PDB file of C-alpha atoms in Angstrom:
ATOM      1  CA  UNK A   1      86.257  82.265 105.609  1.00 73.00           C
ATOM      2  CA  UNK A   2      85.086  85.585 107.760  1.00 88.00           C
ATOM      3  CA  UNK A   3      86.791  88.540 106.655  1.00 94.00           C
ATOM      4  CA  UNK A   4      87.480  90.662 110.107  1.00 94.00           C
ATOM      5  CA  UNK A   5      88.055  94.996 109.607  1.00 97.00           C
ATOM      6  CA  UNK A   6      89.482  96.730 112.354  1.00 98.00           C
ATOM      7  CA  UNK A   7      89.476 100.670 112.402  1.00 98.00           C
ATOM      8  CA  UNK A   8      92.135 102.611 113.610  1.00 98.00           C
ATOM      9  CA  UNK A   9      92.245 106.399 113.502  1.00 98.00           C
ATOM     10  CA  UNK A  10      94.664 108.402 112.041  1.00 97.00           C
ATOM     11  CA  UNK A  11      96.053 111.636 114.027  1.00 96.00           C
ATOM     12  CA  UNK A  12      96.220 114.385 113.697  1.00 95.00           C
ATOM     13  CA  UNK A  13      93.009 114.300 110.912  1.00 94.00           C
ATOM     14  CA  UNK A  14      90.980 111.395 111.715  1.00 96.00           C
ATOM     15  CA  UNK A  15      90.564 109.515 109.062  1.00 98.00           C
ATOM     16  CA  UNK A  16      89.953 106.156 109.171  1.00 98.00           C
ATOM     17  CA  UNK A  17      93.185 103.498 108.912  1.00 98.00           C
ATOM     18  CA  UNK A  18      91.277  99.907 108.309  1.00 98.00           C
ATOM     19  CA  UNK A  19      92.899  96.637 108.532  1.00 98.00           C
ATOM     20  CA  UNK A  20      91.188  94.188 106.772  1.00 98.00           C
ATOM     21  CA  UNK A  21      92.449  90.058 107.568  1.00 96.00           C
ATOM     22  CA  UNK A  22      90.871  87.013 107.867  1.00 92.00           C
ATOM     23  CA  UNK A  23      90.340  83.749 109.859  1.00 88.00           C
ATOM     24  CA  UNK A  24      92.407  82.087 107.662  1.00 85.00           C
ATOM     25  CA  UNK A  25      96.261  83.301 108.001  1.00 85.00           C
ATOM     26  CA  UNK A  26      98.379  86.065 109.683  1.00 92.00           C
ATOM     27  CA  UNK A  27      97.829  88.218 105.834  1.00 95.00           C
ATOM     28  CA  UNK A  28      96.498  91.336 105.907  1.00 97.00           C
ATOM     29  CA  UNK A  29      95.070  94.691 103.849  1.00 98.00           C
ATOM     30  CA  UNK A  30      95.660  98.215 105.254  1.00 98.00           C
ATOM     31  CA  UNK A  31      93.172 100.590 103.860  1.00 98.00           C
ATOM     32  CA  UNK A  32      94.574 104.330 104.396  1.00 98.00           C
ATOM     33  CA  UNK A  33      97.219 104.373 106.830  1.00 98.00           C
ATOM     34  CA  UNK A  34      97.171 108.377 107.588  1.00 97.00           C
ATOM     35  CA  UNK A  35      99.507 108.696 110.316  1.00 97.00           C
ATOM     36  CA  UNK A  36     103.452 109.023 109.823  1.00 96.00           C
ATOM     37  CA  UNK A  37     104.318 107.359 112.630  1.00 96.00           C
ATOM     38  CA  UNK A  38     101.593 104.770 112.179  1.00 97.00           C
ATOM     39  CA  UNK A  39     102.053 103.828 116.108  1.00 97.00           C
ATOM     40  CA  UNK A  40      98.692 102.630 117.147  1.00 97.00           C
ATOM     41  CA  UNK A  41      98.541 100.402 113.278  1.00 98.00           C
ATOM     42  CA  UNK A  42     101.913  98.637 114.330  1.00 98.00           C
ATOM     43  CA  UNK A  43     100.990  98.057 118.018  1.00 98.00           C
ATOM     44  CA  UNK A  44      97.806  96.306 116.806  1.00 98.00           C
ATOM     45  CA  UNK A  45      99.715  94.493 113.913  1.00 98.00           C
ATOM     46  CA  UNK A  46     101.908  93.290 116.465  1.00 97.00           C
ATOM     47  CA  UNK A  47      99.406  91.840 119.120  1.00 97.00           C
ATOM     48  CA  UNK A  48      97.792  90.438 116.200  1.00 96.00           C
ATOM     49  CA  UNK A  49     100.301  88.973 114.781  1.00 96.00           C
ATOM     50  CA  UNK A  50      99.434  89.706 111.380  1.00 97.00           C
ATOM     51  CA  UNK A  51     101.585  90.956 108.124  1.00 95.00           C
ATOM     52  CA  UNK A  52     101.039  93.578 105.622  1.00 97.00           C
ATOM     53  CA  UNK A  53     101.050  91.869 102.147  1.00 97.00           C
ATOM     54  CA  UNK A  54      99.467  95.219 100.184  1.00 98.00           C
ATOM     55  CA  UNK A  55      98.727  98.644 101.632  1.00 98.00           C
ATOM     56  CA  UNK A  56      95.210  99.935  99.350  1.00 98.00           C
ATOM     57  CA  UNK A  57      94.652 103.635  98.983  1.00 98.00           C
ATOM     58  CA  UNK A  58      91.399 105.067  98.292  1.00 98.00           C
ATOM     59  CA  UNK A  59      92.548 108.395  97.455  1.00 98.00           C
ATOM     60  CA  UNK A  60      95.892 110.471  97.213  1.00 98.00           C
ATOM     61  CA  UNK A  61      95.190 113.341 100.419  1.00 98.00           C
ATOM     62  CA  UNK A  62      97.920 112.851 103.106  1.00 97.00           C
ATOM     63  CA  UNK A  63      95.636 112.270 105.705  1.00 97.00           C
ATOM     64  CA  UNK A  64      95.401 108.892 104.069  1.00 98.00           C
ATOM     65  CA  UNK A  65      99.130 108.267 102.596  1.00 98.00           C
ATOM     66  CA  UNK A  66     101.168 109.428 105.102  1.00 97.00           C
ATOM     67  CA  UNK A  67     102.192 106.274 106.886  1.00 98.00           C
ATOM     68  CA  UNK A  68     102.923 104.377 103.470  1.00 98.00           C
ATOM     69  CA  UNK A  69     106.775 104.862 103.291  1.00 97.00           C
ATOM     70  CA  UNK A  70     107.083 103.877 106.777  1.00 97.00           C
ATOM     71  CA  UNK A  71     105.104 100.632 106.292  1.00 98.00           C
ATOM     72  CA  UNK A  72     107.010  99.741 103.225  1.00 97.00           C
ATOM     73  CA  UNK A  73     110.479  99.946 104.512  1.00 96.00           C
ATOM     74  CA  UNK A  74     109.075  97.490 107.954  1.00 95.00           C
ATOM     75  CA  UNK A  75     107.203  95.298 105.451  1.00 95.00           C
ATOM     76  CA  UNK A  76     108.060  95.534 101.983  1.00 96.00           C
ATOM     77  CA  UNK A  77     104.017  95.381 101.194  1.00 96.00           C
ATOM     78  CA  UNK A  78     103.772  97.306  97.954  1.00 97.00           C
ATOM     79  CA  UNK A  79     100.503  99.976  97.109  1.00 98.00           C
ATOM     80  CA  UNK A  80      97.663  99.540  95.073  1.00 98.00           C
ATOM     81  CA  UNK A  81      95.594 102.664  93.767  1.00 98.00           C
ATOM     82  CA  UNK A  82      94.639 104.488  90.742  1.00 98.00           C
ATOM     83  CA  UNK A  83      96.874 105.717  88.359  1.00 98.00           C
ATOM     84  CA  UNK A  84      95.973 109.168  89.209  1.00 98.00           C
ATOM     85  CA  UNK A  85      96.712 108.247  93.380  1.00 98.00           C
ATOM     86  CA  UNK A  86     100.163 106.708  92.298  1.00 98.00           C
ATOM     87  CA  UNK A  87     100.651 110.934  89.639  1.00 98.00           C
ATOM     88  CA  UNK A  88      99.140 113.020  92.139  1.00 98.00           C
ATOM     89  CA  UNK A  89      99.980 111.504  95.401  1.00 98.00           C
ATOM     90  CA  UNK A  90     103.997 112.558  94.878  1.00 97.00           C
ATOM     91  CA  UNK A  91     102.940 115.733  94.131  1.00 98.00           C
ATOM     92  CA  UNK A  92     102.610 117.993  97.692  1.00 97.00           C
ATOM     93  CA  UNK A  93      99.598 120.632  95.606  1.00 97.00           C
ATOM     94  CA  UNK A  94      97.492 117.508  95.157  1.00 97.00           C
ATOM     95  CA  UNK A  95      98.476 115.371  98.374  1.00 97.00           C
ATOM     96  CA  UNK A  96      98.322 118.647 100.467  1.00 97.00           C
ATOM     97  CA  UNK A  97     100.826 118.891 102.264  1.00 96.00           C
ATOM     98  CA  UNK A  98     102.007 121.886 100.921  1.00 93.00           C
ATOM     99  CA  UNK A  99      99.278 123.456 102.814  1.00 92.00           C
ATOM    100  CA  UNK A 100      99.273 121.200 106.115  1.00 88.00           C
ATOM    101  CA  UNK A 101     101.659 122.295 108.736  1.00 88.00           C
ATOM    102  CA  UNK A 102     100.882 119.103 110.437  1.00 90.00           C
ATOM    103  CA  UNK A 103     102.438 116.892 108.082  1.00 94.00           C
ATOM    104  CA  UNK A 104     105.900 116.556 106.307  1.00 92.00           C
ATOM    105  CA  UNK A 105     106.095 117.707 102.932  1.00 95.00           C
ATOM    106  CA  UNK A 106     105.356 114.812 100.683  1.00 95.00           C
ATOM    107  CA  UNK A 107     107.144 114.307  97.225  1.00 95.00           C
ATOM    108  CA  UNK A 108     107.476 110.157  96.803  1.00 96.00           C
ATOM    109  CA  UNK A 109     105.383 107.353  97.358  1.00 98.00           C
ATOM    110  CA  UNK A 110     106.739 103.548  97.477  1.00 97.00           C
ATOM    111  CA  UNK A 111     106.327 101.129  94.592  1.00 97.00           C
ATOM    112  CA  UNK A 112     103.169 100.527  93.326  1.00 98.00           C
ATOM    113  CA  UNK A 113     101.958  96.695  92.741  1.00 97.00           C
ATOM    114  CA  UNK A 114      98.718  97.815  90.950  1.00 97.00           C
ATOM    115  CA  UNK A 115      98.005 101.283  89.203  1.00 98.00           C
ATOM    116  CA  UNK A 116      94.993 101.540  87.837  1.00 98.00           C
ATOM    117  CA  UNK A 117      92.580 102.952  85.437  1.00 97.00           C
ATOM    118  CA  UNK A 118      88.491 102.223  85.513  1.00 97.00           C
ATOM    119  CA  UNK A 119      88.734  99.164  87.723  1.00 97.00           C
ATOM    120  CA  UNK A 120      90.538  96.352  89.098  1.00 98.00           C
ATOM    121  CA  UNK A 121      89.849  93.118  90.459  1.00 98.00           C
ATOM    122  CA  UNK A 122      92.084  90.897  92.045  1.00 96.00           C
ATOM    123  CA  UNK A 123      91.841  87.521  93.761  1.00 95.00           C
ATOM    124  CA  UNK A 124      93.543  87.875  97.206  1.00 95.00           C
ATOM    125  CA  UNK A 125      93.880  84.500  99.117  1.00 92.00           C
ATOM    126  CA  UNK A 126      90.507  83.212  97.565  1.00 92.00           C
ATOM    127  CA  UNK A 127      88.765  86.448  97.666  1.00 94.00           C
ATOM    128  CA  UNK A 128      87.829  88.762  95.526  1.00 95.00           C
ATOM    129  CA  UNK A 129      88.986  92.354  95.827  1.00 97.00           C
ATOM    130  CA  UNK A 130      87.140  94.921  93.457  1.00 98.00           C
ATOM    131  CA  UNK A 131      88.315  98.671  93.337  1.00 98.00           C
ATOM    132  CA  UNK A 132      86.511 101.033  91.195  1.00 98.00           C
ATOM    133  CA  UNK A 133      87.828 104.406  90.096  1.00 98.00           C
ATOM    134  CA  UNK A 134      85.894 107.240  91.462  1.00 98.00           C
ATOM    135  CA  UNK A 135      86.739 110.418  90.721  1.00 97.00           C
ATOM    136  CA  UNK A 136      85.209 113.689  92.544  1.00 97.00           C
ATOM    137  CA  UNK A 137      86.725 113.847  95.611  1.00 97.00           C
ATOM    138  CA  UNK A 138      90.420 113.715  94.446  1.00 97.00           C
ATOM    139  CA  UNK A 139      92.151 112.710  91.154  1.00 97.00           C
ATOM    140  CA  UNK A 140      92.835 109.288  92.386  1.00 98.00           C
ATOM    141  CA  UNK A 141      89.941 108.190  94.990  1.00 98.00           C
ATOM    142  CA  UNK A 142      88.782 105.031  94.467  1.00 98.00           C
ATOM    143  CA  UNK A 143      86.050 102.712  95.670  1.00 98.00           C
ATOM    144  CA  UNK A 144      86.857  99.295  97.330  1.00 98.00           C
ATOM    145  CA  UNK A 145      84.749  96.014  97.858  1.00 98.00           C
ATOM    146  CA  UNK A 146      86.259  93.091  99.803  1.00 97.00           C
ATOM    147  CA  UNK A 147      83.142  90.820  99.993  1.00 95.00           C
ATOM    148  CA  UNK A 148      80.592  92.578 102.222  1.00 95.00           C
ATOM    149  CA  UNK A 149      82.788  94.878 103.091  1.00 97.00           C
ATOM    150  CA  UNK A 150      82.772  98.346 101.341  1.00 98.00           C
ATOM    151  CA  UNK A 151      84.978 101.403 101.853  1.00 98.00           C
ATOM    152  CA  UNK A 152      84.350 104.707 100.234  1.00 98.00           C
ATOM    153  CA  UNK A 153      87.497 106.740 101.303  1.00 98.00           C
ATOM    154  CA  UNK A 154      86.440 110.514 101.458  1.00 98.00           C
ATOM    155  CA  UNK A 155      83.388 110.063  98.446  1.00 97.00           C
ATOM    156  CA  UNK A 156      81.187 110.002 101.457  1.00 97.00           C
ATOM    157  CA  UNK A 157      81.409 110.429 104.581  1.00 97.00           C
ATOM    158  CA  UNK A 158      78.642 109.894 107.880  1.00 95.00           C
ATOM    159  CA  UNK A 159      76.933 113.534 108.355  1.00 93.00           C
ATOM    160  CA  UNK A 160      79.067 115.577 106.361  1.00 94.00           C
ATOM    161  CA  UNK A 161      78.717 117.056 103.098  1.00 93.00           C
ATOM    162  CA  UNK A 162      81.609 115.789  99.945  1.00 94.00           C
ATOM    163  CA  UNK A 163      84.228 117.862 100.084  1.00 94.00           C
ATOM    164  CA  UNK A 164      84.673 119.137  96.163  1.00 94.00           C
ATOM    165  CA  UNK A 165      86.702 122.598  96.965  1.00 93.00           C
ATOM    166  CA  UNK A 166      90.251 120.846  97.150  1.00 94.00           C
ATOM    167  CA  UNK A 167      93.118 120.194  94.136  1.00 94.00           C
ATOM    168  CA  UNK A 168      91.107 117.700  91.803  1.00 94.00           C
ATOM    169  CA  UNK A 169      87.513 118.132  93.007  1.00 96.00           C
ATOM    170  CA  UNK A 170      84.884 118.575  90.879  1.00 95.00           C
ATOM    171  CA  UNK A 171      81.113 118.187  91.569  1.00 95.00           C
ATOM    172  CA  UNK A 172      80.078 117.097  88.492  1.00 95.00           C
ATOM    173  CA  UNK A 173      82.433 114.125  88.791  1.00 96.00           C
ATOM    174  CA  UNK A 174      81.146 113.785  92.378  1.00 97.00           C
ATOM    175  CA  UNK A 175      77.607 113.501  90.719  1.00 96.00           C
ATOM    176  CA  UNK A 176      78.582 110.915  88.568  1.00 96.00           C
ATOM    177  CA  UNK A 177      80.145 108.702  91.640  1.00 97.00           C
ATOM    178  CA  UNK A 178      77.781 109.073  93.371  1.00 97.00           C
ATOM    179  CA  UNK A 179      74.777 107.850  91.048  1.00 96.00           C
ATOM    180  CA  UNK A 180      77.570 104.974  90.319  1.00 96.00           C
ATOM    181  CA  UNK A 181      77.836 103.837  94.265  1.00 96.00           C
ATOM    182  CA  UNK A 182      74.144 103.290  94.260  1.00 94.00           C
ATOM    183  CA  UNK A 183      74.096 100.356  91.938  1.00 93.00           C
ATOM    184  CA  UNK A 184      77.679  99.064  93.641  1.00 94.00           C
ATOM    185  CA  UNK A 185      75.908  98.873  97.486  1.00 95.00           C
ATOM    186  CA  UNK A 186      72.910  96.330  98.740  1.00 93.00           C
ATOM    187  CA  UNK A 187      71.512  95.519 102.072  1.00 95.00           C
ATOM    188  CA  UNK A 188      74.300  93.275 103.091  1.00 94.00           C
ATOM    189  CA  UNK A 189      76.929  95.751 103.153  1.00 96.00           C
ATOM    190  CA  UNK A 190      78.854  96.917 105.908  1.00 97.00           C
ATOM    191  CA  UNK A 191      79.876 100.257 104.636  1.00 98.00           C
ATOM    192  CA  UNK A 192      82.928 102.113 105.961  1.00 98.00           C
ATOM    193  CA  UNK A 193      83.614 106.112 105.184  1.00 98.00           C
ATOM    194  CA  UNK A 194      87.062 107.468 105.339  1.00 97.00           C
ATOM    195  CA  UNK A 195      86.652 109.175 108.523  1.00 98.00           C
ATOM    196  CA  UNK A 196      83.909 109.196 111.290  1.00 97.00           C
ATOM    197  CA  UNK A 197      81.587 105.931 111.543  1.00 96.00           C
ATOM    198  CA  UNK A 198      80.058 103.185 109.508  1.00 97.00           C
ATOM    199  CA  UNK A 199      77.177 103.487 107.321  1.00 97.00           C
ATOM    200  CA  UNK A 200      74.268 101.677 107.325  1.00 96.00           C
ATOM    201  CA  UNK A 201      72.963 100.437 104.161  1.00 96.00           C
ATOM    202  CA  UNK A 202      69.845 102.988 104.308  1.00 96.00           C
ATOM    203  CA  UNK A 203      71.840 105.796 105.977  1.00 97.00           C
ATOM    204  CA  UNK A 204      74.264 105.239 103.173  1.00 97.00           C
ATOM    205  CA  UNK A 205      71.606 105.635 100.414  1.00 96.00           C
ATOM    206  CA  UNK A 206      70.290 108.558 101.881  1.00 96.00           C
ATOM    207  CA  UNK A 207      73.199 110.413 102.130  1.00 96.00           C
ATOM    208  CA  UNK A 208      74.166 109.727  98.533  1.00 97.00           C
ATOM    209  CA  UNK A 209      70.647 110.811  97.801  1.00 96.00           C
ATOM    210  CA  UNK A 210      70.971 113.818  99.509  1.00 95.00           C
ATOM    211  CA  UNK A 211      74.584 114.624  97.730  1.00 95.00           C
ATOM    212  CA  UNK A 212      73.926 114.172  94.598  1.00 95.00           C
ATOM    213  CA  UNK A 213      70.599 116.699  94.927  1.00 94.00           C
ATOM    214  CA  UNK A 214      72.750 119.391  97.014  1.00 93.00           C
ATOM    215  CA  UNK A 215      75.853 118.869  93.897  1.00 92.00           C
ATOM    216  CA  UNK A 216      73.425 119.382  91.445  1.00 91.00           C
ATOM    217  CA  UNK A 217      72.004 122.563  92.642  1.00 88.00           C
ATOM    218  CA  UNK A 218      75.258 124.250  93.082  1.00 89.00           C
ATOM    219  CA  UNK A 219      76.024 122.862  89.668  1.00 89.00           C
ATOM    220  CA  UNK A 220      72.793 124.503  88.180  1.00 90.00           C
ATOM    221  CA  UNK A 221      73.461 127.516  89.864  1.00 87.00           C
ATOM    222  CA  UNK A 222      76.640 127.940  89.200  1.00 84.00           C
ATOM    223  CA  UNK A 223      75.495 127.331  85.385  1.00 85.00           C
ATOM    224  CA  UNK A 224      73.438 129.871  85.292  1.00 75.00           C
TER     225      UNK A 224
END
């Protein structure tokens, strides 16, 4: 069975919207859908002919959560997250929107099918989806692998730096992540950020490489 991810991108942030289906049946996975309107994600849903059975959410920021109410009054497909996503995504300090003018305040997410603590794995029409808590980022962000495929929501992302400054960072919890994702990835991965473009396997463990020695020095210095 191939697993096919398509990328869409979110406005007005750019973050990365994946739909992840297979060669096997019209179910599908949407990873992050970060628009309200979630125009472009319907219009390919449509051509595709393909259904939402769960929408995942690697972290609680509402450049990735805005388009869940809309997709769960045209499909029904519950979320899956952590527990923290599910807490701090109904709250507009910790989903941002109090501070985002370009987005609707926030205050309720739809039901949740799984909310999680540590990890979760789940079989999903023969395969098997593995989400990892992975806190730094957020509260709630969480690492998913759906065979080769691995998504990393905001923990890293191509060519920029992990953002730590927001409600629920914290670098030393990035640190720990981070040392974590190195033993989750190998060669074979296809490795998908939560906004520009794909990793590489190497470019992936270089950039973690390079985070977790940049975290640590602010860490030290802030220390003291």
């Amino acid at each position: 069975m191939s697993i096919l991810v398509h990328r869409i991108i979110n406005p007005p942030k750019s973050s990365n919207c994946f739909v992840v289906s297979t060669d096997a049946g019209n179910q599908c996975l949407v990873i992050d859908p970060g628009a309200e309107d979630c125009d472009e994600l319907l219009r390919y849903l449509e051509k595709e002919k393909l259904f939402i059975e769960y929408v995942m959410l690697t972290h609680e920021h509402i450049d990735h959560i805005a388009g869940c109410q809309l997709l769960f009054e045209r499909f029904g497909c519950l979320l899956i997250g952590t527990s923290d996503c599910q807490q701090y995504g109904q709250n507009p300090r910790y989903n941002l929107t109090l501070y985002q003018e370009d987005y609707s305040i926030l205050d309720h997410l739809p039901p949740f099918k799984y909310a999680f603590s540590g990890s979760l794995v789940f079989d999903w029409h023969g395969l098997d989806v593995v989400c990892t808590e992975a806190k730094g980022h957020s509260y709630g962000s969480m690492l998913i692998k759906i065979g080769n495929h691995f998504f990393t929501g905001d923990t890293i992302v191509k060519g920029v730096k992990t953002t730590t400054n927001l409600p629920g960072g914290n670098k030393e919890e990035t640190v720990k992540t981070l040392e974590m994702m190195k033993s989750l990835l190998n060669e074979s991965m296809y490795i998908h950020g939560g906004h520009l473009e794909d990793f590489s396997y190497t470019e992936a463990l270089n950039h973690i490489n390079g985070q977790i020695e940049y975290m640590q020095k602010r860490i030290n210095r802030r220390n003291g």
